[in-house]
mmCIF file of C-alpha atoms in Angstrom:
data_model
loop_
_atom_site.group_PDB
_atom_site.id
_atom_site.type_symbol
_atom_site.label_atom_id
_atom_site.label_comp_id
_atom_site.label_asym_id
_atom_site.label_seq_id
_atom_site.Cartn_x
_atom_site.Cartn_y
_atom_site.Cartn_z
ATOM 1 C CA UNK A 1 100.107 17.187 167.882
ATOM 2 C CA UNK A 2 97.800 14.671 165.939
ATOM 3 C CA UNK A 3 98.214 11.322 167.175
ATOM 4 C CA UNK A 4 97.371 8.156 164.592
ATOM 5 C CA UNK A 5 94.887 8.023 162.714
ATOM 6 C CA UNK A 6 92.974 4.655 162.066
ATOM 7 C CA UNK A 7 90.006 4.583 159.706
ATOM 8 C CA UNK A 8 87.369 3.112 160.040
ATOM 9 C CA UNK A 9 87.313 2.201 163.316
ATOM 10 C CA UNK A 10 84.681 -0.548 162.872
ATOM 11 C CA UNK A 11 84.313 -2.598 159.864
ATOM 12 C CA UNK A 12 81.932 -5.467 159.310
ATOM 13 C CA UNK A 13 82.529 -8.145 156.047
ATOM 14 C CA UNK A 14 81.577 -10.964 154.870
ATOM 15 C CA UNK A 15 84.041 -14.231 153.655
ATOM 16 C CA UNK A 16 85.953 -13.751 150.716
ATOM 17 C CA UNK A 17 85.048 -10.109 150.281
ATOM 18 C CA UNK A 18 88.715 -8.104 150.626
ATOM 19 C CA UNK A 19 89.257 -5.078 152.745
ATOM 20 C CA UNK A 20 91.798 -2.250 152.962
ATOM 21 C CA UNK A 21 92.780 -0.093 155.847
ATOM 22 C CA UNK A 22 94.144 3.031 156.174
ATOM 23 C CA UNK A 23 96.483 4.525 158.962
ATOM 24 C CA UNK A 24 97.989 8.228 158.939
ATOM 25 C CA UNK A 25 100.946 8.649 161.626
ATOM 26 C CA UNK A 26 102.104 11.442 163.453
ATOM 27 C CA UNK A 27 103.485 14.044 161.447
ATOM 28 C CA UNK A 28 106.833 13.446 160.697
ATOM 29 C CA UNK A 29 106.891 10.310 161.100
ATOM 30 C CA UNK A 30 108.364 8.016 158.695
ATOM 31 C CA UNK A 31 107.466 4.405 159.979
ATOM 32 C CA UNK A 32 104.253 2.662 160.023
ATOM 33 C CA UNK A 33 104.084 -0.687 161.405
ATOM 34 C CA UNK A 34 101.173 -2.703 161.268
ATOM 35 C CA UNK A 35 99.688 -4.931 164.276
ATOM 36 C CA UNK A 36 97.157 -7.568 164.726
ATOM 37 C CA UNK A 37 95.295 -8.895 167.905
ATOM 38 C CA UNK A 38 93.041 -11.230 168.792
ATOM 39 C CA UNK A 39 92.429 -13.272 172.032
ATOM 40 C CA UNK A 40 94.097 -16.315 171.563
ATOM 41 C CA UNK A 41 97.037 -14.601 170.076
ATOM 42 C CA UNK A 42 97.484 -11.278 171.333
ATOM 43 C CA UNK A 43 99.196 -8.731 169.048
ATOM 44 C CA UNK A 44 101.392 -10.132 166.362
ATOM 45 C CA UNK A 45 103.591 -8.687 164.048
ATOM 46 C CA UNK A 46 102.158 -7.931 160.153
ATOM 47 C CA UNK A 47 104.951 -5.840 158.541
ATOM 48 C CA UNK A 48 106.716 -2.381 158.530
ATOM 49 C CA UNK A 49 106.923 0.122 156.104
ATOM 50 C CA UNK A 50 110.027 2.926 156.087
ATOM 51 C CA UNK A 51 109.909 5.152 153.309
ATOM 52 C CA UNK A 52 107.754 3.515 151.450
ATOM 53 C CA UNK A 53 109.276 0.145 151.749
ATOM 54 C CA UNK A 54 108.398 -2.674 153.572
ATOM 55 C CA UNK A 55 111.254 -3.287 155.735
ATOM 56 C CA UNK A 56 110.767 -6.244 157.570
ATOM 57 C CA UNK A 57 107.229 -8.595 157.684
ATOM 58 C CA UNK A 58 105.603 -10.778 160.458
ATOM 59 C CA UNK A 59 104.907 -14.899 159.644
ATOM 60 C CA UNK A 60 101.309 -13.886 158.024
ATOM 61 C CA UNK A 61 99.981 -15.143 154.726
ATOM 62 C CA UNK A 62 100.185 -12.999 151.393
ATOM 63 C CA UNK A 63 96.502 -12.077 151.714
ATOM 64 C CA UNK A 64 97.981 -9.665 154.242
ATOM 65 C CA UNK A 65 99.873 -6.989 152.203
ATOM 66 C CA UNK A 66 100.318 -3.380 152.971
ATOM 67 C CA UNK A 67 101.857 0.052 151.405
ATOM 68 C CA UNK A 68 103.079 3.578 152.354
ATOM 69 C CA UNK A 69 102.375 6.719 150.477
ATOM 70 C CA UNK A 70 104.914 9.793 149.853
ATOM 71 C CA UNK A 71 103.759 10.844 152.495
ATOM 72 C CA UNK A 72 103.866 7.972 154.736
ATOM 73 C CA UNK A 73 100.296 7.566 155.308
ATOM 74 C CA UNK A 74 99.939 3.647 154.620
ATOM 75 C CA UNK A 75 97.123 1.054 154.008
ATOM 76 C CA UNK A 76 96.721 -2.748 154.879
ATOM 77 C CA UNK A 77 94.940 -5.182 152.873
ATOM 78 C CA UNK A 78 93.407 -8.128 153.326
ATOM 79 C CA UNK A 79 92.039 -10.292 150.163
ATOM 80 C CA UNK A 80 89.783 -12.745 150.727
ATOM 81 C CA UNK A 81 88.931 -12.799 153.900
ATOM 82 C CA UNK A 82 88.393 -15.492 156.205
ATOM 83 C CA UNK A 83 86.582 -15.819 159.855
ATOM 84 C CA UNK A 84 90.043 -16.171 161.726
ATOM 85 C CA UNK A 85 90.816 -12.631 160.101
ATOM 86 C CA UNK A 86 88.357 -11.365 162.707
ATOM 87 C CA UNK A 87 90.473 -9.373 164.854
ATOM 88 C CA UNK A 88 91.702 -5.385 166.130
ATOM 89 C CA UNK A 89 93.952 -4.309 163.397
ATOM 90 C CA UNK A 90 96.749 -1.640 164.620
ATOM 91 C CA UNK A 91 98.909 0.706 163.268
ATOM 92 C CA UNK A 92 101.809 2.116 165.164
ATOM 93 C CA UNK A 93 104.083 5.406 163.519
ATOM 94 C CA UNK A 94 107.720 6.360 164.616
ATOM 95 C CA UNK A 95 110.301 8.831 163.795
ATOM 96 C CA UNK A 96 112.553 6.242 161.965
ATOM 97 C CA UNK A 97 112.779 2.406 161.347
ATOM 98 C CA UNK A 98 111.231 1.204 164.783
ATOM 99 C CA UNK A 99 111.650 -1.778 167.663
ATOM 100 C CA UNK A 100 115.643 -2.445 166.585
ATOM 101 C CA UNK A 101 116.397 0.679 166.876
ATOM 102 C CA UNK A 102 114.322 0.846 170.295
ATOM 103 C CA UNK A 103 112.508 3.976 168.700
ATOM 104 C CA UNK A 104 108.867 4.896 170.600
ATOM 105 C CA UNK A 105 106.160 3.461 169.127
ATOM 106 C CA UNK A 106 102.969 5.378 169.214
ATOM 107 C CA UNK A 107 100.165 3.655 168.154
ATOM 108 C CA UNK A 108 96.371 4.484 167.004
ATOM 109 C CA UNK A 109 93.080 2.812 168.400
ATOM 110 C CA UNK A 110 93.205 0.629 165.822
ATOM 111 C CA UNK A 111 90.394 -0.816 163.395
ATOM 112 C CA UNK A 112 87.574 -3.411 164.445
ATOM 113 C CA UNK A 113 87.573 -5.955 162.187
ATOM 114 C CA UNK A 114 84.662 -8.587 161.530
ATOM 115 C CA UNK A 115 84.336 -11.028 159.847
ATOM 116 C CA UNK A 116 81.302 -13.059 159.181
ATOM 117 C CA UNK B 1 105.788 -21.505 171.144
ATOM 118 C CA UNK B 2 104.713 -17.691 172.081
ATOM 119 C CA UNK B 3 108.125 -15.685 172.856
ATOM 120 C CA UNK B 4 107.157 -13.702 175.557
ATOM 121 C CA UNK B 5 105.588 -15.239 178.287
ATOM 122 C CA UNK B 6 104.146 -12.868 181.000
ATOM 123 C CA UNK B 7 102.139 -14.036 184.145
ATOM 124 C CA UNK B 8 99.776 -13.642 185.494
ATOM 125 C CA UNK B 9 97.886 -13.816 182.446
ATOM 126 C CA UNK B 10 94.875 -12.010 185.396
ATOM 127 C CA UNK B 11 95.005 -9.931 188.360
ATOM 128 C CA UNK B 12 92.746 -8.692 190.265
ATOM 129 C CA UNK B 13 93.362 -6.850 193.210
ATOM 130 C CA UNK B 14 91.881 -3.905 196.085
ATOM 131 C CA UNK B 15 93.448 -0.996 196.076
ATOM 132 C CA UNK B 16 96.547 0.587 197.549
ATOM 133 C CA UNK B 17 97.818 -2.922 197.430
ATOM 134 C CA UNK B 18 101.080 -4.036 195.609
ATOM 135 C CA UNK B 19 101.252 -6.116 192.936
ATOM 136 C CA UNK B 20 104.320 -7.539 190.397
ATOM 137 C CA UNK B 21 103.509 -9.227 186.657
ATOM 138 C CA UNK B 22 106.309 -10.854 184.891
ATOM 139 C CA UNK B 23 107.801 -11.149 181.506
ATOM 140 C CA UNK B 24 109.583 -14.079 180.622
ATOM 141 C CA UNK B 25 111.678 -15.677 177.657
ATOM 142 C CA UNK B 26 114.596 -18.045 176.546
ATOM 143 C CA UNK B 27 115.504 -15.224 173.899
ATOM 144 C CA UNK B 28 117.923 -12.281 174.549
ATOM 145 C CA UNK B 29 116.295 -8.969 173.620
ATOM 146 C CA UNK B 30 118.157 -5.901 172.712
ATOM 147 C CA UNK B 31 115.160 -3.606 174.446
ATOM 148 C CA UNK B 32 112.256 -4.510 175.972
ATOM 149 C CA UNK B 33 109.211 -1.813 176.041
ATOM 150 C CA UNK B 34 106.160 -1.999 178.594
ATOM 151 C CA UNK B 35 102.953 -0.600 177.289
ATOM 152 C CA UNK B 36 99.383 -0.275 179.046
ATOM 153 C CA UNK B 37 96.058 -0.815 177.004
ATOM 154 C CA UNK B 38 92.677 0.037 177.900
ATOM 155 C CA UNK B 39 89.561 -0.923 176.466
ATOM 156 C CA UNK B 40 88.916 0.907 172.489
ATOM 157 C CA UNK B 41 92.236 2.193 172.673
ATOM 158 C CA UNK B 42 95.839 1.536 171.072
ATOM 159 C CA UNK B 43 98.816 0.511 173.403
ATOM 160 C CA UNK B 44 101.078 3.198 175.119
ATOM 161 C CA UNK B 45 104.309 3.054 175.792
ATOM 162 C CA UNK B 46 104.903 3.313 179.533
ATOM 163 C CA UNK B 47 109.236 2.652 179.576
ATOM 164 C CA UNK B 48 112.031 1.495 177.106
ATOM 165 C CA UNK B 49 114.722 -0.520 179.206
ATOM 166 C CA UNK B 50 118.037 -1.537 176.887
ATOM 167 C CA UNK B 51 120.866 -2.763 179.578
ATOM 168 C CA UNK B 52 121.118 -6.000 181.455
ATOM 169 C CA UNK B 53 120.044 -5.448 185.078
ATOM 170 C CA UNK B 54 118.408 -1.724 184.502
ATOM 171 C CA UNK B 55 116.184 -0.047 186.819
ATOM 172 C CA UNK B 56 113.509 2.383 185.667
ATOM 173 C CA UNK B 57 110.602 3.952 187.582
ATOM 174 C CA UNK B 58 107.832 5.955 186.361
ATOM 175 C CA UNK B 59 105.845 7.267 189.878
ATOM 176 C CA UNK B 60 104.413 4.282 190.983
ATOM 177 C CA UNK B 61 106.187 1.447 188.596
ATOM 178 C CA UNK B 62 109.005 -0.236 188.981
ATOM 179 C CA UNK B 63 110.617 -1.572 185.807
ATOM 180 C CA UNK B 64 113.905 -3.927 186.034
ATOM 181 C CA UNK B 65 115.353 -5.489 182.628
ATOM 182 C CA UNK B 66 117.484 -9.080 183.690
ATOM 183 C CA UNK B 67 120.489 -9.417 183.447
ATOM 184 C CA UNK B 68 120.513 -11.610 180.636
ATOM 185 C CA UNK B 69 118.057 -9.235 179.311
ATOM 186 C CA UNK B 70 115.867 -12.265 178.750
ATOM 187 C CA UNK B 71 113.477 -11.513 181.077
ATOM 188 C CA UNK B 72 111.620 -8.298 182.978
ATOM 189 C CA UNK B 73 109.075 -7.209 185.477
ATOM 190 C CA UNK B 74 106.586 -5.051 186.463
ATOM 191 C CA UNK B 75 105.650 -3.234 189.997
ATOM 192 C CA UNK B 76 103.038 -1.200 190.919
ATOM 193 C CA UNK B 77 102.944 0.243 194.389
ATOM 194 C CA UNK B 78 99.975 1.349 196.319
ATOM 195 C CA UNK B 79 97.591 0.397 192.930
ATOM 196 C CA UNK B 80 95.115 2.730 192.134
ATOM 197 C CA UNK B 81 92.145 1.740 189.867
ATOM 198 C CA UNK B 82 93.698 4.019 187.028
ATOM 199 C CA UNK B 83 96.039 1.806 186.971
ATOM 200 C CA UNK B 84 93.591 -0.738 185.611
ATOM 201 C CA UNK B 85 94.461 -2.142 182.041
ATOM 202 C CA UNK B 86 95.661 -4.496 179.958
ATOM 203 C CA UNK B 87 99.533 -4.356 180.292
ATOM 204 C CA UNK B 88 101.958 -5.540 177.447
ATOM 205 C CA UNK B 89 105.735 -6.685 177.787
ATOM 206 C CA UNK B 90 107.301 -6.175 173.839
ATOM 207 C CA UNK B 91 110.561 -7.054 172.777
ATOM 208 C CA UNK B 92 113.398 -6.267 170.084
ATOM 209 C CA UNK B 93 115.215 -9.051 168.977
ATOM 210 C CA UNK B 94 117.864 -7.886 166.335
ATOM 211 C CA UNK B 95 118.390 -10.519 163.762
ATOM 212 C CA UNK B 96 120.294 -8.773 161.522
ATOM 213 C CA UNK B 97 119.642 -6.334 158.343
ATOM 214 C CA UNK B 98 116.408 -4.446 158.739
ATOM 215 C CA UNK B 99 114.009 -3.265 161.418
ATOM 216 C CA UNK B 100 112.495 -6.298 163.788
ATOM 217 C CA UNK B 101 108.672 -5.872 164.744
ATOM 218 C CA UNK B 102 108.278 -6.020 167.998
ATOM 219 C CA UNK B 103 107.274 -9.045 169.800
ATOM 220 C CA UNK B 104 104.259 -8.972 172.142
ATOM 221 C CA UNK B 105 103.607 -10.939 175.231
ATOM 222 C CA UNK B 106 100.039 -11.991 175.533
ATOM 223 C CA UNK B 107 99.802 -9.299 178.254
ATOM 224 C CA UNK B 108 98.372 -9.304 181.879
ATOM 225 C CA UNK B 109 94.588 -7.926 182.456
ATOM 226 C CA UNK B 110 95.090 -5.692 185.446
ATOM 227 C CA UNK B 111 92.105 -4.680 187.707
ATOM 228 C CA UNK B 112 92.791 -2.718 190.537
ATOM 229 C CA UNK B 113 89.257 -2.624 192.992
ATOM 230 C CA UNK B 114 88.390 0.834 194.929
#
C-alpha cells in the first residue's frame, strides 16, 4: 500500500512569488491535513480537508490556502512568499476527519521550501 | 505560548541507558499521540493514548497519559542507536464542531550513542 506522496520534495523560490504544493493521500483516505514545520516553532497546523471541504483552519494568514479534489488529492498554495515561509511543509492523511476522532495520521516526507 | 511543552529539548545518552521524555500542558486533551521523526522524513505515529492514567507499552517504550489528561511521558528502557530521532507529542483539543488540528510540542531530539 503506497504511503502519502508529496511533491515536489524540494523547492526554492524568491520573495513575492507564489508556490503550490501537492499531496496524494493513501488510497481510501479522505482527510488531508497540512502542517508547517520550522526549527523555531515546530509543527503547526495549517488546515484540514475532508470530502473536498475545509473543515478546520489554523492560525495562518490568508496567503496560505488549499483545496481538495474529488480523488482526495490536495494542494496547498502560498502567495506572496515571505522569508519566514521557509519551512518543511508536511501533509498527513487519515481515513476520516483526523485529530478530534483519534484517527491515525500518516505523514508524507514533506516539501522543503526555501524562500530567498 | 506553546500549548504543549516537551522536555528535555535535547538528550544524548549512551546505548543501554534508560530515559524519560515529558510532555506537559495546562490544557486538557481528548487524546495524545507520540510520534518519532527521522531526518528527511515525516513523523511516524508510535501510540495514541485516550484515557486518563492509561499506560501503553510498545516493546521497550512505555507511554503514560496523566490522570487529568494534561500531560504524558515516554520512557525508553535500554536505549539503542536505532531509537535516535525527534520525538514529538501531539494533542487533540476538542473545541466542539468540526475536526480540530493536532497541537504539537516542539519535540525532544534524542541521540543514542553506541
